[in-house]
Short mmCIF file of C-alpha atoms and ligand atoms in Angstrom, two decimals:
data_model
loop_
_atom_site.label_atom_id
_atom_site.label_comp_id
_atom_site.label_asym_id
_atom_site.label_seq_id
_atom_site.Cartn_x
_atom_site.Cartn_y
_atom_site.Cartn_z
CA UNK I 1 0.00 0.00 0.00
CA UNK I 2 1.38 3.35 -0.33
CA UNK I 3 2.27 5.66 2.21
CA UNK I 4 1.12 8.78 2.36
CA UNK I 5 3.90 11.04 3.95
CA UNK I 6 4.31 14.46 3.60
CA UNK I 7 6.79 14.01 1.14
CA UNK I 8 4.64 12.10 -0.60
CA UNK I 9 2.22 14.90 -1.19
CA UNK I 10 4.17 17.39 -1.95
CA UNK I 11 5.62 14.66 -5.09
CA UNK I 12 2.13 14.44 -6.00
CA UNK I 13 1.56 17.92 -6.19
CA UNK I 14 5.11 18.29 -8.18
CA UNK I 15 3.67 15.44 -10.76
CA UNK I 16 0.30 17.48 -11.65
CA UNK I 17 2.24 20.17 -13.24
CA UNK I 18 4.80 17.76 -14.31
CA UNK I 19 7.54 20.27 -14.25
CA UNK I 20 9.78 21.00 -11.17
CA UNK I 21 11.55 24.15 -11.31
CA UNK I 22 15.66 23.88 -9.82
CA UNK I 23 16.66 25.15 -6.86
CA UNK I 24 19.55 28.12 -7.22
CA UNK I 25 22.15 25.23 -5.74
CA UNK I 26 21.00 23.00 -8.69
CA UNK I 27 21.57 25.05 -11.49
CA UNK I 28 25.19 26.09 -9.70
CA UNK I 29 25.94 22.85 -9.58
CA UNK I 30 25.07 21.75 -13.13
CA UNK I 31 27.17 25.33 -14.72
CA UNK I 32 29.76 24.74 -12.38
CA UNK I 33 31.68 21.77 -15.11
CA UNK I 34 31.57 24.66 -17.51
CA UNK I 35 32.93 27.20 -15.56
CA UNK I 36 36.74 28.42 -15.88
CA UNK I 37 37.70 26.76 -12.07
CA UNK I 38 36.30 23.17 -13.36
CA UNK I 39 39.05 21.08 -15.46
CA UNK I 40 36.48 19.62 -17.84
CA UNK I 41 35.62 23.21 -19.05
CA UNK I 42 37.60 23.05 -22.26
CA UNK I 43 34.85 20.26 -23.59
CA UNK I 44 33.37 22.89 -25.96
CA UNK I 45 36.82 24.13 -26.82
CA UNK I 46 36.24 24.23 -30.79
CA UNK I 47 39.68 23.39 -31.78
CA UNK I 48 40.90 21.01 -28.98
CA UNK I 49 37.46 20.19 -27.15
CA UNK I 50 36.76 16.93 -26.11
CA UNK I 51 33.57 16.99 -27.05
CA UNK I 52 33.11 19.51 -29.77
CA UNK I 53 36.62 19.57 -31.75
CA UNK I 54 35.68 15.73 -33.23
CA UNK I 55 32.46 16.94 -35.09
CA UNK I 56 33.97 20.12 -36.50
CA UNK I 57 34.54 18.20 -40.21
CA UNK I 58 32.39 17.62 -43.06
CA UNK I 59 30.11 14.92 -42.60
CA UNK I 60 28.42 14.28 -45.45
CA UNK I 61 26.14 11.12 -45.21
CA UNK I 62 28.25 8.05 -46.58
CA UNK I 63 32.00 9.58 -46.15
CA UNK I 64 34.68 8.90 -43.92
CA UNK I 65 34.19 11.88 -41.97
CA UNK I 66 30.61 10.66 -41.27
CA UNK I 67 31.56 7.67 -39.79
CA UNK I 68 34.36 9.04 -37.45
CA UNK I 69 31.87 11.59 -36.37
CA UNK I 70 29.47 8.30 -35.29
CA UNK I 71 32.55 6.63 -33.78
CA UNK I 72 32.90 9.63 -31.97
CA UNK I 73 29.30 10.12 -30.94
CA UNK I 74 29.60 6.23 -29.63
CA UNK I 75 32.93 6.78 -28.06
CA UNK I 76 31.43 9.64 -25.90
CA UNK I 77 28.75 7.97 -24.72
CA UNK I 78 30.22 4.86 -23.85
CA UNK I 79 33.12 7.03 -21.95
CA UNK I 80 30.60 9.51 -20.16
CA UNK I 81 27.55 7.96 -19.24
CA UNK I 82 26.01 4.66 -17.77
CA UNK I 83 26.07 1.96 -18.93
CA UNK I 84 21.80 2.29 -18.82
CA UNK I 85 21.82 4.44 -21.48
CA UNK I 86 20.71 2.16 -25.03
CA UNK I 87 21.61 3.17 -27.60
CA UNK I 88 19.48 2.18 -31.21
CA UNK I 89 20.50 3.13 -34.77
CA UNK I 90 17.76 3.94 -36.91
CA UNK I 91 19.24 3.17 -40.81
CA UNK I 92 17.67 3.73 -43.95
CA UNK I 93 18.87 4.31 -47.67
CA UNK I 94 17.96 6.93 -50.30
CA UNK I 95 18.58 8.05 -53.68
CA UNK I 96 19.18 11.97 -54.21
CA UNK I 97 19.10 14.23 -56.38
CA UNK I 98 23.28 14.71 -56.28
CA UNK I 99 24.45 11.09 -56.54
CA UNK I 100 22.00 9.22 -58.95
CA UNK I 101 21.24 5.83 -58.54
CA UNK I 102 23.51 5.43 -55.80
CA UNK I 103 21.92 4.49 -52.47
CA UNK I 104 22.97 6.92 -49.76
CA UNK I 105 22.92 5.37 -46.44
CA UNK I 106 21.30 7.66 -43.59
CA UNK I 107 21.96 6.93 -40.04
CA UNK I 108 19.81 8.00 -36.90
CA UNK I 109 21.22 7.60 -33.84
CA UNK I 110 18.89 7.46 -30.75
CA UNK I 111 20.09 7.43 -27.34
CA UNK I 112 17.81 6.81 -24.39
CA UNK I 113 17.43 5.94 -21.17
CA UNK I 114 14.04 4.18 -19.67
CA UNK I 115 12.35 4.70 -16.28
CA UNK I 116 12.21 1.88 -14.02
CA UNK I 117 10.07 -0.99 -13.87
CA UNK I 118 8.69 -0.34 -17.76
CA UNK I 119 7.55 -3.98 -18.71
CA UNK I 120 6.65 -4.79 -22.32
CA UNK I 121 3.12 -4.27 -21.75
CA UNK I 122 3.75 -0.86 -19.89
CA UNK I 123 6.17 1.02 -23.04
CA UNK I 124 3.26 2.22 -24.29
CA UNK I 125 2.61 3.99 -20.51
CA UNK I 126 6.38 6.14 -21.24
CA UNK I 127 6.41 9.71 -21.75
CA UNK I 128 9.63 10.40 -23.78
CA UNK I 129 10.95 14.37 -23.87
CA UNK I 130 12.63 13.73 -27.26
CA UNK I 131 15.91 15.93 -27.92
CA UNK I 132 16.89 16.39 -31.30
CA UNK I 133 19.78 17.65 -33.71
CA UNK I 134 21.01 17.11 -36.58
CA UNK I 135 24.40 15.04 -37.08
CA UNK I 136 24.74 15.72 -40.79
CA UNK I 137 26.54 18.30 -42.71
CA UNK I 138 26.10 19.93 -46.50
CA UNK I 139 27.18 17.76 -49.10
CA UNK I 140 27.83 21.38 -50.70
CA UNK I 141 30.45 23.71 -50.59
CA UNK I 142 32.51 21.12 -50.31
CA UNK I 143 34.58 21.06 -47.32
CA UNK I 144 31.68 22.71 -45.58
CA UNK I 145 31.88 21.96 -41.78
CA UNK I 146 28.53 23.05 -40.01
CA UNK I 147 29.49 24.31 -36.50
CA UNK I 148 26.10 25.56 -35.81
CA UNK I 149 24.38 24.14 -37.93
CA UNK I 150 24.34 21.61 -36.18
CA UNK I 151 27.44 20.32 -34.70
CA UNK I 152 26.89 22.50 -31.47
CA UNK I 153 23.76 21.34 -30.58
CA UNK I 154 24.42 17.84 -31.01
CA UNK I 155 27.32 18.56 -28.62
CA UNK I 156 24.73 20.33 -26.22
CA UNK I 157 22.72 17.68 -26.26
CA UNK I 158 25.10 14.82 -25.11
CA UNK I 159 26.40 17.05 -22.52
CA UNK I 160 23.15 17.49 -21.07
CA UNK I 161 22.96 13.49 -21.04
CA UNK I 162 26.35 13.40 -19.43
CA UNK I 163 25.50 16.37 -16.33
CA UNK I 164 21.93 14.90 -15.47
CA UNK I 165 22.88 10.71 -16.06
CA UNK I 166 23.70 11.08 -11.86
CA UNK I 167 21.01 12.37 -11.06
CA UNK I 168 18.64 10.74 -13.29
CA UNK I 169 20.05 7.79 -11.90
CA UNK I 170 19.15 8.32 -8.44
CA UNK I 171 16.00 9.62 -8.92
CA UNK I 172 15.15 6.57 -10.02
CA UNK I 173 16.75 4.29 -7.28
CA UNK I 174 14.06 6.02 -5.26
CA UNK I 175 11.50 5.26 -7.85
CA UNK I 176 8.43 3.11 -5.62
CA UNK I 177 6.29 1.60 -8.99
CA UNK I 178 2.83 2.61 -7.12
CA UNK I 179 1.55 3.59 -10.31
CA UNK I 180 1.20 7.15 -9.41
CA UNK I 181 4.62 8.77 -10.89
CA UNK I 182 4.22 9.55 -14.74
CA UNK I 183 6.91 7.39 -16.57
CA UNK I 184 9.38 10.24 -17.80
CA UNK I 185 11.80 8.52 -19.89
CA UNK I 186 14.62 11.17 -21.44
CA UNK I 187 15.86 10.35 -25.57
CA UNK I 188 18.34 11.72 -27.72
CA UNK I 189 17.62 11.86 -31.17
CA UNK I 190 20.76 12.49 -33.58
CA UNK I 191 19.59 13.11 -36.85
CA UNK I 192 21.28 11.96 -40.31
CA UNK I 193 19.94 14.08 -44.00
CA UNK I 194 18.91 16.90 -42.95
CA UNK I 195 20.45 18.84 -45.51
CA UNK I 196 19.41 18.87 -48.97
CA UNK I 197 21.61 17.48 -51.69
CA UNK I 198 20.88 20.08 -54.25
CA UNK I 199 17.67 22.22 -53.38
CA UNK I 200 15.54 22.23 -50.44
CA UNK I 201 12.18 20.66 -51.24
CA UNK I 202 9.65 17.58 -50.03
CA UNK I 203 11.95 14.92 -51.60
CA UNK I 204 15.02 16.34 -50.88
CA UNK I 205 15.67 17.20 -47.24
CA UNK I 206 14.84 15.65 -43.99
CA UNK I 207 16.08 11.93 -45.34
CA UNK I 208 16.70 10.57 -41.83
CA UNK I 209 13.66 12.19 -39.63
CA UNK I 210 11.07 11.22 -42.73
CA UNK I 211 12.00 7.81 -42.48
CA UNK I 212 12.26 7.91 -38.51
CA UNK I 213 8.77 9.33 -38.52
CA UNK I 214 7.36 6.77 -40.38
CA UNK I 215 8.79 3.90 -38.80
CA UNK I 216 7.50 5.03 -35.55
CA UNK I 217 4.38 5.49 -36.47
CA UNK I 218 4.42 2.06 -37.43
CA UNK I 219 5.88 0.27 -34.43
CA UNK I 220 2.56 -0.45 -32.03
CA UNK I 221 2.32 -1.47 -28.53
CA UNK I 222 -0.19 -3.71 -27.17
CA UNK I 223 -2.59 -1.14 -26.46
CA UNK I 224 -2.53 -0.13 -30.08
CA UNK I 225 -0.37 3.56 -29.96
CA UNK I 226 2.41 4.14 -31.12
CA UNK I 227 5.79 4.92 -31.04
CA UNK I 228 4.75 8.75 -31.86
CA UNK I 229 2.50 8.69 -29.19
CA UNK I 230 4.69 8.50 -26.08
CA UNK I 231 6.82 11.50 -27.16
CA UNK I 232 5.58 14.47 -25.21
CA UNK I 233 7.93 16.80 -26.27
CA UNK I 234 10.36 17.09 -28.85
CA UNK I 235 12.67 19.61 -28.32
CA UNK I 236 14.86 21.02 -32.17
CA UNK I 237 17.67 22.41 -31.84
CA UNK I 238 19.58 24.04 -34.58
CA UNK I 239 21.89 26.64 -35.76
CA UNK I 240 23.03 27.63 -32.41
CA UNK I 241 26.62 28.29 -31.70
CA UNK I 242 26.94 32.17 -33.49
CA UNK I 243 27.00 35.23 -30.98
CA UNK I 244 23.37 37.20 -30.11
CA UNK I 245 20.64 34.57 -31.31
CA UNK I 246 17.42 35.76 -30.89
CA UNK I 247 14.74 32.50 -30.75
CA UNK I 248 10.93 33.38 -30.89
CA UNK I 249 8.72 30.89 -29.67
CA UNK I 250 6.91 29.26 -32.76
CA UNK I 251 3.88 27.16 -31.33
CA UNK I 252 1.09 28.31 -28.99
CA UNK I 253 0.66 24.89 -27.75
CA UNK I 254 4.31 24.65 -26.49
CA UNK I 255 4.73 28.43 -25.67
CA UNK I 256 4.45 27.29 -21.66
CA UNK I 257 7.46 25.28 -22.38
CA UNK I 258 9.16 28.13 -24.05
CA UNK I 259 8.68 30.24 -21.39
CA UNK I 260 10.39 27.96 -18.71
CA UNK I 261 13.32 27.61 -20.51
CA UNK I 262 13.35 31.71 -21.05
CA UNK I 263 12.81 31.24 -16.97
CA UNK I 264 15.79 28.89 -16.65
CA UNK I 265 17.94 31.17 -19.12
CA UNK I 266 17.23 34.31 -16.66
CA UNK I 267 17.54 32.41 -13.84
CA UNK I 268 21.11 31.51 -15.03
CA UNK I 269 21.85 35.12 -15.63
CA UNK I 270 20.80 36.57 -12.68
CA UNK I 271 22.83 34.02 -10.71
CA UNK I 272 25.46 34.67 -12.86
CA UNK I 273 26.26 31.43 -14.27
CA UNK I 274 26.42 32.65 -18.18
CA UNK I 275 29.28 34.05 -20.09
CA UNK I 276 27.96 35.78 -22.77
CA UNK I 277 26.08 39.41 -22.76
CA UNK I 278 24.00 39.11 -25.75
CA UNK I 279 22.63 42.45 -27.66
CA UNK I 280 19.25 41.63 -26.83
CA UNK I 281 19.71 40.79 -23.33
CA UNK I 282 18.74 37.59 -24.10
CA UNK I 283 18.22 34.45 -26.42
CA UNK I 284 14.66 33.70 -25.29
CA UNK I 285 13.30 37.04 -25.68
CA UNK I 286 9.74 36.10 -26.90
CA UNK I 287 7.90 35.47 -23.40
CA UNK I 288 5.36 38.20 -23.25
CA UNK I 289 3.14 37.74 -25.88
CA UNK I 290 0.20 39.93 -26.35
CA UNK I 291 -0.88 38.13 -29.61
CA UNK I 292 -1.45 34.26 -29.82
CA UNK I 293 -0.98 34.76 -33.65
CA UNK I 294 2.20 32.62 -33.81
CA UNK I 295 3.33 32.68 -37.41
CA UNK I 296 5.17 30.22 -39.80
CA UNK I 297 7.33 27.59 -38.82
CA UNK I 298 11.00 27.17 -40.37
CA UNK I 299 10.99 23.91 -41.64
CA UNK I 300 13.27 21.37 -39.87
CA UNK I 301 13.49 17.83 -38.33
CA UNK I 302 10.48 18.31 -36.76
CA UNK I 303 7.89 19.08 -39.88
CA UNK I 304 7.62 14.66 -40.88
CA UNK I 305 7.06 14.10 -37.08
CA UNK I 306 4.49 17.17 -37.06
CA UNK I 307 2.63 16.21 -40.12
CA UNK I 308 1.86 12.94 -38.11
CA UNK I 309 0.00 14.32 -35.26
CA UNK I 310 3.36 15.20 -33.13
CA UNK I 311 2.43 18.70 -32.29
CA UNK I 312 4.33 19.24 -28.55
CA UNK I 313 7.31 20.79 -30.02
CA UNK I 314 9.73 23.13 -28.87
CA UNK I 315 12.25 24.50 -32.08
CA UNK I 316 15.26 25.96 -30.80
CA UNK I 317 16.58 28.00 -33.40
CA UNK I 318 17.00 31.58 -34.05
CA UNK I 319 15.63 33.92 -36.59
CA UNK I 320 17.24 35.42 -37.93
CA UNK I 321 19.78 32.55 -39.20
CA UNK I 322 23.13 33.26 -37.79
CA UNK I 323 24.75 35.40 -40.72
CA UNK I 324 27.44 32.28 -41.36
CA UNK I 325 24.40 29.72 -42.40
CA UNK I 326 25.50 27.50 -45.25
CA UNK I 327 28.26 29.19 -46.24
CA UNK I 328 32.28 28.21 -45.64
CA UNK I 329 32.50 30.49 -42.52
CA UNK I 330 29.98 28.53 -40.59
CA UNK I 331 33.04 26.74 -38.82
CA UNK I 332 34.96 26.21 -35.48
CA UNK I 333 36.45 29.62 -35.64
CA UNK I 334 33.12 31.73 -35.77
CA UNK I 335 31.55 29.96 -33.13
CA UNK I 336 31.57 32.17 -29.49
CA UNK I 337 32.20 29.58 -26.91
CA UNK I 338 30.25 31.86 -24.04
CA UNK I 339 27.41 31.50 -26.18
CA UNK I 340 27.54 27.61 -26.67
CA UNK I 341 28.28 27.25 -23.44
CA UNK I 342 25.12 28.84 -22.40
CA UNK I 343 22.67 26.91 -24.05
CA UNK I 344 24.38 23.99 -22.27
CA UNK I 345 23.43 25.19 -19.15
CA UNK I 346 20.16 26.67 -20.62
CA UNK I 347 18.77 23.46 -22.40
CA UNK I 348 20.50 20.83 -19.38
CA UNK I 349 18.75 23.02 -16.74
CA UNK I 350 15.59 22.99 -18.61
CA UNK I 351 16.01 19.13 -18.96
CA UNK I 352 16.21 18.61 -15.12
CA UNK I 353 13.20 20.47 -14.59
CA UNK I 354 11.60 18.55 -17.18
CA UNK I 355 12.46 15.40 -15.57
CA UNK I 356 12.16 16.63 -11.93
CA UNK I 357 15.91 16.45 -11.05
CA UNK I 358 15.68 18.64 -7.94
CA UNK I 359 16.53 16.81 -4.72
CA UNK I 360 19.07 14.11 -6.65
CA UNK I 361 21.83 16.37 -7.02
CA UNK I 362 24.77 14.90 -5.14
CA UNK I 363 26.26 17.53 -2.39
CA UNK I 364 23.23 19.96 -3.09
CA UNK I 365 21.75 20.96 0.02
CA UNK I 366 17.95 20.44 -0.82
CA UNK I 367 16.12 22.27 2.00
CA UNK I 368 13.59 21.00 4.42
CA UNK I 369 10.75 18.97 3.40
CA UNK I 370 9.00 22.69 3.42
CA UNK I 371 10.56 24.74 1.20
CA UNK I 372 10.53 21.90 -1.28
CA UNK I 373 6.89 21.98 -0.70
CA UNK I 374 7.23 25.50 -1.62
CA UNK I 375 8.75 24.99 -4.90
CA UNK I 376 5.93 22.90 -6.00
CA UNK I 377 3.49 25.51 -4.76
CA UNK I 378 5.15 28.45 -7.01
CA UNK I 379 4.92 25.57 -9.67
CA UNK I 380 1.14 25.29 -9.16
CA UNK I 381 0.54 29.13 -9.72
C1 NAG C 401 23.37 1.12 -38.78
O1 NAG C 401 24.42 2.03 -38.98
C2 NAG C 401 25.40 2.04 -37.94
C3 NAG C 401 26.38 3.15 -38.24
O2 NAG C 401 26.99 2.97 -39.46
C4 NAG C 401 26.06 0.68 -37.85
O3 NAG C 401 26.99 0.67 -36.79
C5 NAG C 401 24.98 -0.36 -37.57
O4 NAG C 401 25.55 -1.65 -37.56
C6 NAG C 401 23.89 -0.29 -38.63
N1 NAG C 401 22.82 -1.18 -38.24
C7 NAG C 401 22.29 -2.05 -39.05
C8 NAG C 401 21.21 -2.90 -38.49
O5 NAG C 401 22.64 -2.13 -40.19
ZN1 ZN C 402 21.77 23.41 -42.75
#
């Protein structure tokens, strides 16, 4: 039977809104690797990063620097997080419109992690926030590289797996299965083909998230949804890397999401945890909305998930482009690294609120069982 403590309620009250905002300590804690005292702050280094340096070459779907940039992706993972952590390739093949009859192989890579106690005939019960990039680059110029677009958020996004693995982990030690927690699972999605071949249209773009789409639409569970189904977010990001992005929010439906991570991104600020001083104070400038009229989407990775009924997304990317897009200067040396480094801490601090992190950060002092209880309160407002 369960218990009903106080703590207990208080979690209840945190799962209704299904969003737990970080304590101050929290987000300190999760900036802190990227900060110039921390040794493993040279990750997003463009030239001699750990991380980021590796993905800075062209990786055009079927080359050699394609496939070191998936070693590397693998490598990373297997170095930096648990071993819990699965990891799925999603492959398909496609002509295009630059290389004839020739199949070109195109390569998802999913990474993903699954709540507890998630039998068979439970998957379907999963809510997944889905985080996606893409992994590809132009086929041309040649010799393009595609720092921001999107080598950087790729980056950003298995940092964020690497910072909240911990405390994912022990959130989750503490899991009890009485059927009352939502199942929050966390995936990466690295996408291949993004980029068109020779001009952007229906066929050609978006190779590896069409196909990805499609196949989850078509893998069921026993209650008859589908793969599509249990994502309840999906999170884009792209282009981001250049100095003084400005990103609008682009769906009404998702514009509460929007606006916590504008909340975590001031919250960062005020504390001051980020490096950069962007013109417009900001990245996430478009909180206070007066109109609900939100205009056109840009089309990306999301638009084949979208047209299937996917409509709880989030696109991360600014407008407009950064002035380097698709052209030769769009490489390690026009990247700012205060600016990449803050949408680490942005989109990881927005992920641990997300997936209700606070409380399971090792050596952050978490309060009394009160002022917790006053966190989910401000939540509730
Ligand atoms: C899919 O592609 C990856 C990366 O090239 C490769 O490691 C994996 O074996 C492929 N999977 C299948 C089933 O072909
Ligand atoms: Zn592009």
């Amino acid at each position: 039977m369960t218990r009903l403590t106080l703590s207990h309620v208080i979690f209840l009250a945190g799962t209704t809104t299904g969003y737990t905002t970080l304590s101050d300590a929290a987000l300190r804690q999760l900036s802190f690797p990227l900060s110039a005292s921390s040794s493993s702050s040279t990750e997003f280094d463009p030239f001699t990063g750990s991380l980021l340096s590796p993905i800075l070459v062209p990786r055009v779907p079927g080359t050699p620097g394609h496939a070191a940039v998936q070693a590397h992706f693998i490598n990373y993972i297997k170095s930096n997080l648990s071993p819990d952590w699965v990891i799925e390739w999603h492959n398909s093949t496609s002509v295009t419109p630059a290389t004839g009859d020739k199949l070109v192989p195109f390569q998802n890579l999913i990474i993903k992690r699954e709540p507890p106690g998630i039998t068979r005939d439970r998957e379907h019960e999963v809510e997944w926030l889905t985080l996606a990039a893409h992994y590809d680059s132009l086929y041309r110029p040649e010799g393009f590289i595609g720092a921001v677009d999107s080598a950087v958020p790729c980056a950003i996004l298995l940092w964020a797996l690497k910072e909240l693995d911990k405390a994912i982990g022990r959130k989750w030690e503490a899991w009890e299965d009485d059927g009352l927690e939502q199942a929050k699972g966390v995936q990466v999605v690295l996408f291949d083909g993004e980029e068109a071949w020779v001009q952007w249209s229906g066929e050609d773009s978006l190779y590896g998230s069409r196909a990805l789409a499609e196949d989850w639409q078509n893998t069921k569970y026993q209650d008859g949804s589908s793969r599509l189904d249990t994502i309840s977010l999906f999170v884009l990001l792209d282009l981001l890397g250049a100095v003084d992005p400005t990103v609008p929010s682009f769906f009404g439906k998702t514009h509460w999401a929007y606006q916590n991570m504008a909340r975590v991104e001031q919250r960062l600020r005020d504390l001051g945890l980020l490096e950069s001083t962007p013109k417009a104070g900001k990245f996430l400038h478009d909180t206070d909305r007066s109109n609900w009229n939100f205009g056109g989407y840009v089309e990306d990775d999301h638009v084949p998930f979208l047209r299937k009924g996917v409509d709880d997304i989030l696109h991360i990317i600014p407008t407009p482009f950064p002035k380097v897009w698709h052209t030769m200067e769009d490489d390690a040396k026009n990247l700012d690294v205060g600016t990449v480094k803050d949408w680490a801490k942005i989109v990881t601090g927005f992920v641990g609120e997300w997936m209700d992190l606070e409380g399971h950060f090792e050596g952050v002092e978490t309060g009394t069982e009160d002022e917790k209880g006053r966190y989910s309160e401000k939540d509730e407002l």
